[in-house]
XYZ file of N, CA and C in Angstrom:
681
model
N 30.499 17.670 -67.168
C 30.167 16.863 -65.988
C 30.175 17.704 -64.713
N 31.217 18.525 -64.553
C 31.321 19.350 -63.348
C 30.132 20.289 -63.237
N 29.756 20.912 -64.374
C 28.620 21.829 -64.362
C 27.337 21.096 -63.988
N 27.175 19.879 -64.496
C 25.966 19.106 -64.198
C 25.930 18.730 -62.722
N 27.065 18.351 -62.163
C 27.137 18.018 -60.744
C 26.774 19.237 -59.903
N 27.295 20.393 -60.281
C 26.968 21.619 -59.546
C 25.473 21.905 -59.598
N 24.865 21.640 -60.735
C 23.415 21.844 -60.866
C 22.650 20.913 -59.927
N 23.107 19.670 -59.825
C 22.463 18.703 -58.949
C 22.580 19.138 -57.487
N 23.745 19.653 -57.110
C 23.959 20.116 -55.736
C 23.092 21.341 -55.435
N 22.979 22.229 -56.405
C 22.128 23.414 -56.222
C 20.667 23.012 -56.073
N 20.244 22.035 -56.870
C 18.864 21.558 -56.772
C 18.602 20.930 -55.398
N 19.573 20.169 -54.904
C 19.424 19.559 -53.586
C 19.332 20.630 -52.506
N 20.192 21.626 -52.603
C 20.152 22.721 -51.633
C 18.785 23.401 -51.647
N 18.248 23.651 -52.831
C 16.949 24.328 -52.942
C 15.826 23.476 -52.360
N 15.917 22.158 -52.536
C 14.896 21.279 -51.962
C 14.950 21.296 -50.428
N 16.158 21.377 -49.882
C 16.296 21.476 -48.419
C 15.744 22.810 -47.926
N 16.002 23.889 -48.675
C 15.424 25.185 -48.302
C 13.893 25.102 -48.310
N 13.355 24.401 -49.300
C 11.893 24.258 -49.375
C 11.367 23.485 -48.166
N 12.056 22.417 -47.809
C 11.686 21.650 -46.629
C 11.755 22.528 -45.389
N 12.782 23.317 -45.300
C 12.979 24.202 -44.153
C 11.804 25.160 -44.006
N 11.414 25.783 -45.123
C 10.297 26.727 -45.093
C 9.007 26.039 -44.684
N 8.780 24.845 -45.204
C 7.574 24.100 -44.857
C 7.516 23.799 -43.363
N 8.638 23.341 -42.806
C 8.668 22.969 -41.392
C 8.585 24.213 -40.508
N 9.257 25.285 -40.918
C 9.160 26.545 -40.164
C 7.698 26.985 -40.086
N 7.005 26.947 -41.215
C 5.598 27.355 -41.229
C 4.744 26.445 -40.354
N 5.058 25.142 -40.355
C 4.328 24.204 -39.511
C 4.493 24.565 -38.036
N 5.730 24.871 -37.637
C 5.977 25.202 -36.232
C 5.373 26.558 -35.874
N 5.436 27.514 -36.786
C 4.843 28.822 -36.522
C 3.332 28.693 -36.366
N 2.729 27.849 -37.184
C 1.284 27.658 -37.050
C 0.937 26.836 -35.807
N 1.848 25.962 -35.384
C 1.641 25.254 -34.125
C 1.599 26.264 -32.974
N 2.469 27.258 -33.048
C 2.463 28.338 -32.046
C 1.109 29.047 -32.040
N 0.641 29.425 -33.212
C -0.646 30.117 -33.296
C -1.788 29.239 -32.807
N -1.744 27.970 -33.164
C -2.820 27.052 -32.788
C -2.915 26.896 -31.276
N -1.765 26.752 -30.608
C -1.769 26.559 -29.154
C -2.160 27.842 -28.433
N -1.505 28.935 -28.766
C -1.746 30.177 -28.027
C -3.177 30.669 -28.210
N -3.763 30.398 -29.389
C -5.151 30.796 -29.621
C -6.134 29.663 -29.491
N -5.626 28.487 -29.164
C -6.413 27.259 -29.110
C -7.314 27.169 -30.345
N -6.666 27.353 -31.499
C -7.362 27.434 -32.779
C -7.315 26.072 -33.475
N -8.450 25.381 -33.472
C -8.497 24.039 -34.059
C -8.451 24.058 -35.580
N -8.854 25.160 -36.196
C -8.768 25.248 -37.651
C -7.314 25.272 -38.110
N -6.488 26.033 -37.406
C -5.064 26.074 -37.734
C -4.439 24.710 -37.478
N -4.830 24.082 -36.375
C -4.301 22.751 -36.066
C -4.635 21.761 -37.178
N -5.815 21.869 -37.735
C -6.213 20.975 -38.828
C -5.357 21.214 -40.072
N -5.031 22.477 -40.332
C -4.174 22.795 -41.478
C -2.808 22.134 -41.331
N -2.275 22.121 -40.112
C -0.981 21.481 -39.857
C -1.077 19.990 -40.166
N -2.157 19.376 -39.738
C -2.346 17.939 -39.991
C -2.383 17.642 -41.493
N -3.081 18.476 -42.243
C -3.203 18.250 -43.680
C -1.847 18.386 -44.362
N -1.074 19.397 -43.967
C 0.214 19.651 -44.621
C 1.312 18.685 -44.194
N 1.081 17.917 -43.137
C 2.086 16.956 -42.690
C 2.444 15.970 -43.804
N 1.480 15.608 -44.614
C 1.746 14.681 -45.722
C 2.738 15.286 -46.716
N 2.626 16.596 -46.944
C 3.545 17.270 -47.856
C 4.961 17.283 -47.291
N 5.067 17.485 -45.978
C 6.380 17.462 -45.321
C 7.000 16.076 -45.451
N 6.208 15.056 -45.223
C 6.713 13.678 -45.332
C 7.165 13.378 -46.761
N 6.399 13.853 -47.738
C 6.756 13.617 -49.136
C 8.059 14.332 -49.495
N 8.234 15.542 -48.973
C 9.466 16.281 -49.244
C 10.664 15.605 -48.583
N 10.460 15.063 -47.406
C 11.518 14.321 -46.712
C 11.993 13.144 -47.570
N 11.064 12.385 -48.099
C 11.402 11.232 -48.930
C 12.097 11.675 -50.212
N 11.630 12.759 -50.798
C 12.225 13.275 -52.036
C 13.694 13.623 -51.830
N 14.003 14.294 -50.723
C 15.391 14.699 -50.456
C 16.254 13.483 -50.167
N 15.749 12.558 -49.366
C 16.509 11.333 -49.093
C 16.860 10.607 -50.394
N 15.893 10.527 -51.293
C 16.119 9.842 -52.572
C 17.151 10.575 -53.421
N 17.064 11.903 -53.433
C 18.031 12.690 -54.202
C 19.456 12.465 -53.694
N 19.613 12.457 -52.373
C 20.942 12.250 -51.796
C 21.463 10.857 -52.148
N 20.627 9.850 -51.989
C 21.040 8.475 -52.288
C 21.440 8.329 -53.759
N 20.653 8.932 -54.646
C 20.957 8.850 -56.076
C 22.260 9.574 -56.408
N 22.459 10.729 -55.779
C 23.667 11.509 -56.065
C 24.916 10.745 -55.637
N 24.875 10.162 -54.439
C 26.031 9.413 -53.948
C 26.295 8.196 -54.840
N 25.225 7.511 -55.241
C 25.391 6.317 -56.076
C 25.952 6.653 -57.453
N 25.539 7.784 -58.028
C 25.945 8.138 -59.388
C 27.324 8.793 -59.461
N 27.666 9.607 -58.433
C 28.860 10.438 -58.562
C 29.952 10.130 -57.529
N 29.676 9.257 -56.568
C 30.636 8.946 -55.502
C 31.428 10.191 -55.082
N 30.727 11.187 -54.521
C 31.390 12.454 -54.194
C 32.445 12.290 -53.108
N 33.397 13.217 -53.087
C 34.451 13.230 -52.074
C 34.595 14.658 -51.550
N 35.388 14.789 -50.475
C 35.738 16.096 -49.914
C 34.495 16.941 -49.629
N 34.507 18.202 -50.089
C 33.449 19.133 -49.704
C 32.093 18.706 -50.261
N 32.066 18.110 -51.465
C 30.782 17.669 -52.029
C 30.164 16.567 -51.176
N 31.004 15.664 -50.683
C 30.491 14.594 -49.828
C 29.996 15.162 -48.509
N 30.768 16.082 -47.931
C 30.322 16.705 -46.679
C 28.994 17.420 -46.882
N 28.852 18.064 -48.043
C 27.620 18.804 -48.314
C 26.414 17.878 -48.388
N 26.505 16.814 -49.193
C 25.329 15.950 -49.365
C 24.994 15.218 -48.068
N 26.013 14.842 -47.284
C 25.737 14.198 -45.997
C 25.096 15.184 -45.025
N 25.555 16.435 -45.060
C 24.956 17.455 -44.199
C 23.500 17.687 -44.586
N 23.219 17.741 -45.901
C 21.840 17.950 -46.346
C 20.949 16.783 -45.907
N 21.490 15.570 -45.982
C 20.730 14.398 -45.560
C 20.381 14.472 -44.075
N 21.362 14.804 -43.254
C 21.136 14.857 -41.811
C 20.245 16.036 -41.421
N 20.450 17.180 -42.080
C 19.603 18.337 -41.805
C 18.157 18.023 -42.166
N 17.960 17.378 -43.295
C 16.606 16.993 -43.702
C 15.959 16.080 -42.665
N 16.716 15.140 -42.151
C 16.167 14.227 -41.137
C 15.777 14.977 -39.876
N 16.605 15.937 -39.469
C 16.272 16.733 -38.280
C 15.036 17.593 -38.527
N 14.942 18.168 -39.720
C 13.765 18.979 -40.041
C 12.498 18.131 -40.026
N 12.599 16.905 -40.528
C 11.429 16.017 -40.530
C 10.955 15.744 -39.105
N 11.888 15.557 -38.194
C 11.510 15.323 -36.794
C 10.841 16.551 -36.194
N 11.356 17.732 -36.540
C 10.744 18.969 -36.047
C 9.325 19.091 -36.586
N 9.129 18.719 -37.840
C 7.777 18.707 -38.400
C 6.862 17.766 -37.641
N 7.407 16.623 -37.211
C 6.626 15.681 -36.402
C 6.182 16.322 -35.090
N 7.069 17.103 -34.489
C 6.721 17.761 -33.224
C 5.604 18.780 -33.439
N 5.671 19.532 -34.531
C 4.603 20.489 -34.830
C 3.273 19.761 -35.007
N 3.316 18.626 -35.668
C 2.116 17.799 -35.869
C 1.551 17.331 -34.534
N 2.424 16.898 -33.629
C 1.981 16.423 -32.318
C 1.398 17.557 -31.486
N 1.994 18.749 -31.589
C 1.459 19.906 -30.872
C 0.054 20.228 -31.384
N -0.124 20.137 -32.702
C -1.442 20.383 -33.282
C -2.454 19.355 -32.773
N -2.004 18.134 -32.547
C -2.913 17.100 -32.037
C -3.459 17.473 -30.669
N -2.617 18.074 -29.829
C -3.099 18.528 -28.517
C -4.249 19.517 -28.693
N -4.075 20.455 -29.610
C -5.109 21.469 -29.830
C -6.388 20.824 -30.352
N -6.252 19.877 -31.256
C -7.425 19.218 -31.826
C -8.179 18.379 -30.806
N -7.450 17.764 -29.877
C -8.058 16.783 -28.983
C -8.470 17.333 -27.623
N -7.926 18.485 -27.218
C -8.287 19.001 -25.904
C -9.763 19.402 -25.873
N -10.368 19.227 -24.722
C -11.792 19.531 -24.588
C -12.046 20.931 -24.041
N -11.005 21.610 -23.574
C -11.197 22.953 -23.024
C -11.372 23.955 -24.161
N -12.059 25.034 -23.857
C -12.324 26.061 -24.857
C -11.279 27.169 -24.853
N -10.553 27.295 -23.748
C -9.496 28.303 -23.671
C -8.486 27.874 -22.619
N -7.276 28.367 -22.741
C -6.227 28.083 -21.766
C -6.142 29.217 -20.754
N -5.703 28.885 -19.563
C -5.538 29.872 -18.497
C -4.454 30.863 -18.915
N -4.863 32.113 -19.170
C -3.919 33.116 -19.675
C -2.778 33.365 -18.686
N -3.111 33.359 -17.400
C -2.074 33.560 -16.395
C -1.050 32.444 -16.401
N -1.529 31.212 -16.578
C -0.621 30.066 -16.623
C 0.295 30.149 -17.841
N -0.272 30.482 -18.990
C 0.517 30.565 -20.219
C 1.595 31.639 -20.100
N 1.235 32.751 -19.492
C 2.208 33.838 -19.312
C 3.312 33.413 -18.353
N 2.934 32.748 -17.271
C 3.922 32.304 -16.290
C 4.868 31.266 -16.895
N 4.335 30.402 -17.735
C 5.152 29.379 -18.384
C 6.100 29.965 -19.426
N 5.760 31.158 -19.927
C 6.502 31.795 -21.028
C 6.485 30.905 -22.279
N 5.318 30.340 -22.543
C 5.180 29.463 -23.698
C 5.425 30.219 -25.007
N 4.933 31.446 -25.078
C 5.140 32.233 -26.295
C 6.631 32.464 -26.537
N 7.383 32.701 -25.464
C 8.827 32.888 -25.596
C 9.504 31.599 -26.055
N 9.027 30.477 -25.547
C 9.596 29.185 -25.937
C 9.472 29.005 -27.448
N 8.299 29.272 -27.987
C 8.108 29.167 -29.432
C 8.981 30.179 -30.170
N 9.065 31.400 -29.633
C 9.825 32.459 -30.308
C 11.292 32.086 -30.450
N 11.859 31.466 -29.420
C 13.267 31.068 -29.480
C 13.462 29.980 -30.532
N 12.562 29.004 -30.547
C 12.643 27.927 -31.539
C 12.598 28.505 -32.950
N 11.664 29.397 -33.220
C 11.515 29.961 -34.557
C 12.707 30.844 -34.924
N 13.241 31.563 -33.944
C 14.422 32.388 -34.207
C 15.626 31.507 -34.542
N 15.780 30.406 -33.817
C 16.872 29.478 -34.109
C 16.749 28.921 -35.527
N 15.534 28.542 -35.908
C 15.320 28.011 -37.254
C 15.671 29.045 -38.318
N 15.239 30.275 -38.102
C 15.489 31.335 -39.070
C 16.980 31.654 -39.180
N 17.654 31.756 -38.035
C 19.079 32.080 -38.031
C 19.905 30.972 -38.679
N 19.520 29.737 -38.450
C 20.268 28.627 -39.038
C 20.081 28.566 -40.556
N 18.883 28.848 -41.015
C 18.691 28.864 -42.469
C 19.539 29.962 -43.098
N 19.592 31.123 -42.451
C 20.436 32.206 -42.956
C 21.907 31.813 -42.923
N 22.311 31.102 -41.866
C 23.709 30.665 -41.758
C 24.075 29.730 -42.902
N 23.149 28.843 -43.259
C 23.405 27.924 -44.367
C 23.446 28.682 -45.690
N 22.500 29.578 -45.891
C 22.464 30.350 -47.138
C 23.739 31.184 -47.309
N 24.189 31.766 -46.199
C 25.379 32.628 -46.242
C 26.676 31.836 -46.092
N 26.544 30.544 -45.828
C 27.713 29.703 -45.525
C 28.555 30.353 -44.423
N 27.868 30.661 -43.336
C 28.477 31.372 -42.209
C 28.533 30.453 -40.999
N 29.657 29.770 -40.762
C 29.732 28.840 -39.637
C 29.660 29.530 -38.278
N 30.146 30.768 -38.200
C 30.097 31.495 -36.930
C 28.654 31.753 -36.506
N 27.819 32.114 -37.481
C 26.399 32.340 -37.180
C 25.735 31.040 -36.727
N 26.075 29.940 -37.401
C 25.504 28.646 -37.017
C 25.927 28.274 -35.603
N 27.185 28.485 -35.267
C 27.677 28.144 -33.931
C 26.998 28.980 -32.856
N 26.727 30.258 -33.167
C 26.115 31.138 -32.170
C 24.705 30.700 -31.810
N 24.032 30.011 -32.742
C 22.663 29.557 -32.481
C 22.645 28.459 -31.411
N 23.731 27.702 -31.317
C 23.789 26.616 -30.328
C 23.565 27.147 -28.922
N 24.102 28.336 -28.641
C 23.957 28.916 -27.303
C 22.504 29.247 -26.976
N 21.697 29.496 -28.009
C 20.296 29.838 -27.780
C 19.518 28.671 -27.195
N 20.020 27.459 -27.411
C 19.346 26.275 -26.884
C 19.313 26.276 -25.363
N 20.266 26.979 -24.739
C 20.300 27.041 -23.272
C 19.018 27.653 -22.717
N 18.480 28.656 -23.418
C 17.250 29.286 -22.944
C 16.084 28.307 -23.014
N 16.037 27.497 -24.051
C 14.986 26.484 -24.135
C 15.086 25.512 -22.960
N 16.298 25.126 -22.616
C 16.491 24.218 -21.481
C 15.985 24.844 -20.186
N 16.278 26.127 -19.998
C 15.841 26.818 -18.763
C 14.323 26.919 -18.694
N 13.710 27.275 -19.814
C 12.253 27.411 -19.839
C 11.573 26.062 -19.606
N 12.120 25.016 -20.194
C 11.559 23.674 -19.991
C 11.687 23.269 -18.538
N 12.858 23.483 -17.929
C 13.071 23.104 -16.531
C 12.114 23.860 -15.616
N 11.910 25.149 -15.883
C 11.008 25.952 -15.050
C 9.563 25.510 -15.217
N 9.201 25.043 -16.401
C 7.808 24.668 -16.666
C 7.374 23.462 -15.841
N 8.296 22.585 -15.502
C 7.932 21.368 -14.780
C 7.263 21.685 -13.446
N 7.896 22.540 -12.650
C 7.341 22.864 -11.325
C 6.096 23.727 -11.457
N 6.072 24.616 -12.434
C 4.895 25.475 -12.633
C 3.669 24.625 -12.957
N 3.837 23.670 -13.838
C 2.711 22.815 -14.227
C 2.298 21.879 -13.103
N 3.270 21.418 -12.329
C 2.946 20.549 -11.200
C 2.108 21.290 -10.171
N 2.508 22.518 -9.851
C 1.755 23.329 -8.887
C 0.363 23.644 -9.416
N 0.273 23.927 -10.716
C -1.024 24.248 -11.310
C -1.946 23.034 -11.254
N -1.416 21.880 -11.560
C -2.224 20.660 -11.559
C -2.763 20.350 -10.163
N -1.953 20.599 -9.141
C -2.404 20.342 -7.761
C -3.595 21.215 -7.395
N -3.629 22.430 -7.911
C -4.719 23.342 -7.587
C -5.870 23.288 -8.566
N -5.699 22.565 -9.667
C -6.744 22.480 -10.697
C -6.826 21.031 -11.192
N -7.288 20.162 -10.339
C -7.299 18.738 -10.677
C -8.137 18.435 -11.911
N -9.161 19.244 -12.140
C -10.012 19.004 -13.305
C -9.308 19.356 -14.614
N -8.199 20.067 -14.519
C -7.448 20.449 -15.715
C -6.123 19.704 -15.816
N -6.053 18.569 -15.150
C -4.834 17.763 -15.208
C -4.455 17.380 -16.645
N -5.421 16.971 -17.490
C -5.047 16.651 -18.885
C -4.421 17.829 -19.620
N -4.900 19.040 -19.337
C -4.334 20.230 -19.984
C -2.899 20.441 -19.521
N -2.673 20.297 -18.203
C -1.322 20.463 -17.671
C -0.374 19.438 -18.273
N -0.849 18.216 -18.404
C -0.013 17.172 -18.998
C 0.269 17.472 -20.478
N -0.748 17.964 -21.169
C -0.573 18.304 -22.578
C 0.427 19.433 -22.769
N 0.356 20.440 -21.911
C 1.306 21.546 -21.994
C 2.717 21.072 -21.660
N 2.807 20.165 -20.708
C 4.115 19.598 -20.384
C 4.711 18.876 -21.580
N 3.875 18.176 -22.308
C 4.328 17.474 -23.506
C 4.799 18.458 -24.575
N 4.115 19.580 -24.703
C 4.520 20.597 -25.676
C 5.896 21.149 -25.332
N 6.134 21.407 -24.055
C 7.448 21.914 -23.649
C 8.545 20.898 -23.943
N 8.250 19.637 -23.736
C 9.254 18.609 -24.048
C 9.560 18.583 -25.541
N 8.516 18.715 -26.355
C 8.720 18.692 -27.804
C 9.514 19.912 -28.265
N 9.255 21.066 -27.675
C 10.004 22.257 -28.058
C 11.453 22.168 -27.592
N 11.668 21.582 -26.430
C 13.046 21.382 -25.978
C 13.782 20.440 -26.932
N 13.131 19.374 -27.340
C 13.754 18.427 -28.266
C 13.969 19.061 -29.640
N 13.069 19.953 -30.023
C 13.289 20.705 -31.255
C 14.598 21.470 -31.181
N 14.866 22.055 -30.022
C 16.134 22.746 -29.823
C 17.322 21.819 -29.992
N 17.185 20.574 -29.538
C 18.260 19.589 -29.705
C 18.505 19.314 -31.195
N 17.429 19.175 -31.954
C 17.576 18.918 -33.390
C 18.170 20.131 -34.105
N 17.814 21.323 -33.662
C 18.388 22.524 -34.258
C 19.875 22.636 -33.925
N 20.260 22.192 -32.746
C 21.683 22.135 -32.402
C 22.409 21.172 -33.334
N 21.773 20.027 -33.612
C 22.354 19.085 -34.574
C 22.560 19.748 -35.935
N 21.554 20.502 -36.372
C 21.639 21.180 -37.665
C 22.790 22.180 -37.679
N 22.927 22.936 -36.584
C 24.027 23.896 -36.493
C 25.373 23.189 -36.641
N 25.516 22.050 -35.995
C 26.766 21.303 -36.059
C 27.036 20.792 -37.471
N 25.984 20.364 -38.163
C 26.157 19.880 -39.527
C 26.564 21.008 -40.473
N 26.007 22.194 -40.264
C 26.380 23.343 -41.090
C 27.855 23.672 -40.886
N 28.285 23.688 -39.644
C 29.695 23.983 -39.349
C 30.596 22.910 -39.943
N 30.193 21.653 -39.802
C 31.017 20.560 -40.333
C 31.145 20.655 -41.850
N 30.029 20.942 -42.505
C 30.070 21.071 -43.971
C 31.010 22.193 -44.392
N 30.932 23.328 -43.702
C 31.704 24.491 -44.137
C 33.162 24.417 -43.667
N 33.347 24.054 -42.434
C 34.697 24.109 -41.844
C 35.312 22.743 -41.572
N 34.551 21.681 -41.843
C 35.018 20.325 -41.529
C 35.346 20.172 -40.052
N 34.608 20.924 -39.225
C 34.774 20.802 -37.779
C 33.695 19.867 -37.249
N 34.041 19.014 -36.356
C 33.076 18.068 -35.811
C 32.787 18.467 -34.367
N 31.736 19.256 -34.176
C 31.382 19.721 -32.842
C 30.648 18.651 -32.044
N 30.002 17.725 -32.729
C 29.117 16.798 -32.035
C 29.865 15.804 -31.164
N 31.181 15.746 -31.248
C 31.913 14.872 -30.348
C 31.988 15.450 -28.941
N 31.479 16.672 -28.781
C 31.457 17.313 -27.474
C 30.029 17.673 -27.125
N 29.094 16.709 -27.064
C 27.680 17.022 -26.940
C 27.331 17.625 -25.593
N 26.309 18.500 -25.632
C 25.810 19.088 -24.392
C 24.839 18.145 -23.703
N 24.176 17.282 -24.490
C 23.082 16.484 -23.941
C 23.228 15.025 -24.323
N 22.492 14.224 -23.616
C 22.417 12.823 -23.995
C 21.637 12.710 -25.284
N 21.978 11.803 -26.175
C 21.234 11.663 -27.420
C 19.794 11.238 -27.154
N 18.908 11.758 -27.968
C 17.476 11.457 -27.803
C 17.157 10.106 -28.428
N 16.369 9.330 -27.718
C 15.900 8.064 -28.283
C 14.704 8.353 -29.174
N 14.737 7.823 -30.398
C 13.617 8.057 -31.323
C 12.455 7.163 -30.969
């Protein structure tokens, strides 16, 4: 029985890793789609969204079945609950990548103002998000709570970049009224990337809780996001 339970937990972990890779690729391609205004890449993200949704449901079902069959306690219970919550956060991040792709698909402009993109540091915003995702996956694989905790601090840079983008986009819109929809769309992308950082912070806290039974989320940095 113990060996079978361990196999079930390993399978669940592997499914979460698969979800993680899928969502990471979605966000990385969202970066490519926006920076290159590449509608073909954006379309690929839309097509793969169904696979992300299916994987989300698969993991939720596995967790529910495991709890119902084995009534886990202690570290096993912390693990399956952490996997459930991490999966939910990853699904939301996948939704943000999908929404970013929608901007690329629907915008009527043929190219973005290179000077504006550089000033906004949009490429850096994506880079921080992807680095956080990569570091957190490594932290989970290595069962390294210190690495997971260190990623939380990276969210501060996302907050700074988002705050700076507001005034930059406002000034740009005032001088380019015909590109107001683009400015609004870019503003929406920054909000989604900032919220992605919030979900990654949640994931970091769940990893620490699973490994160390520490509950960091009782000391939140931000107000909870309304879904």
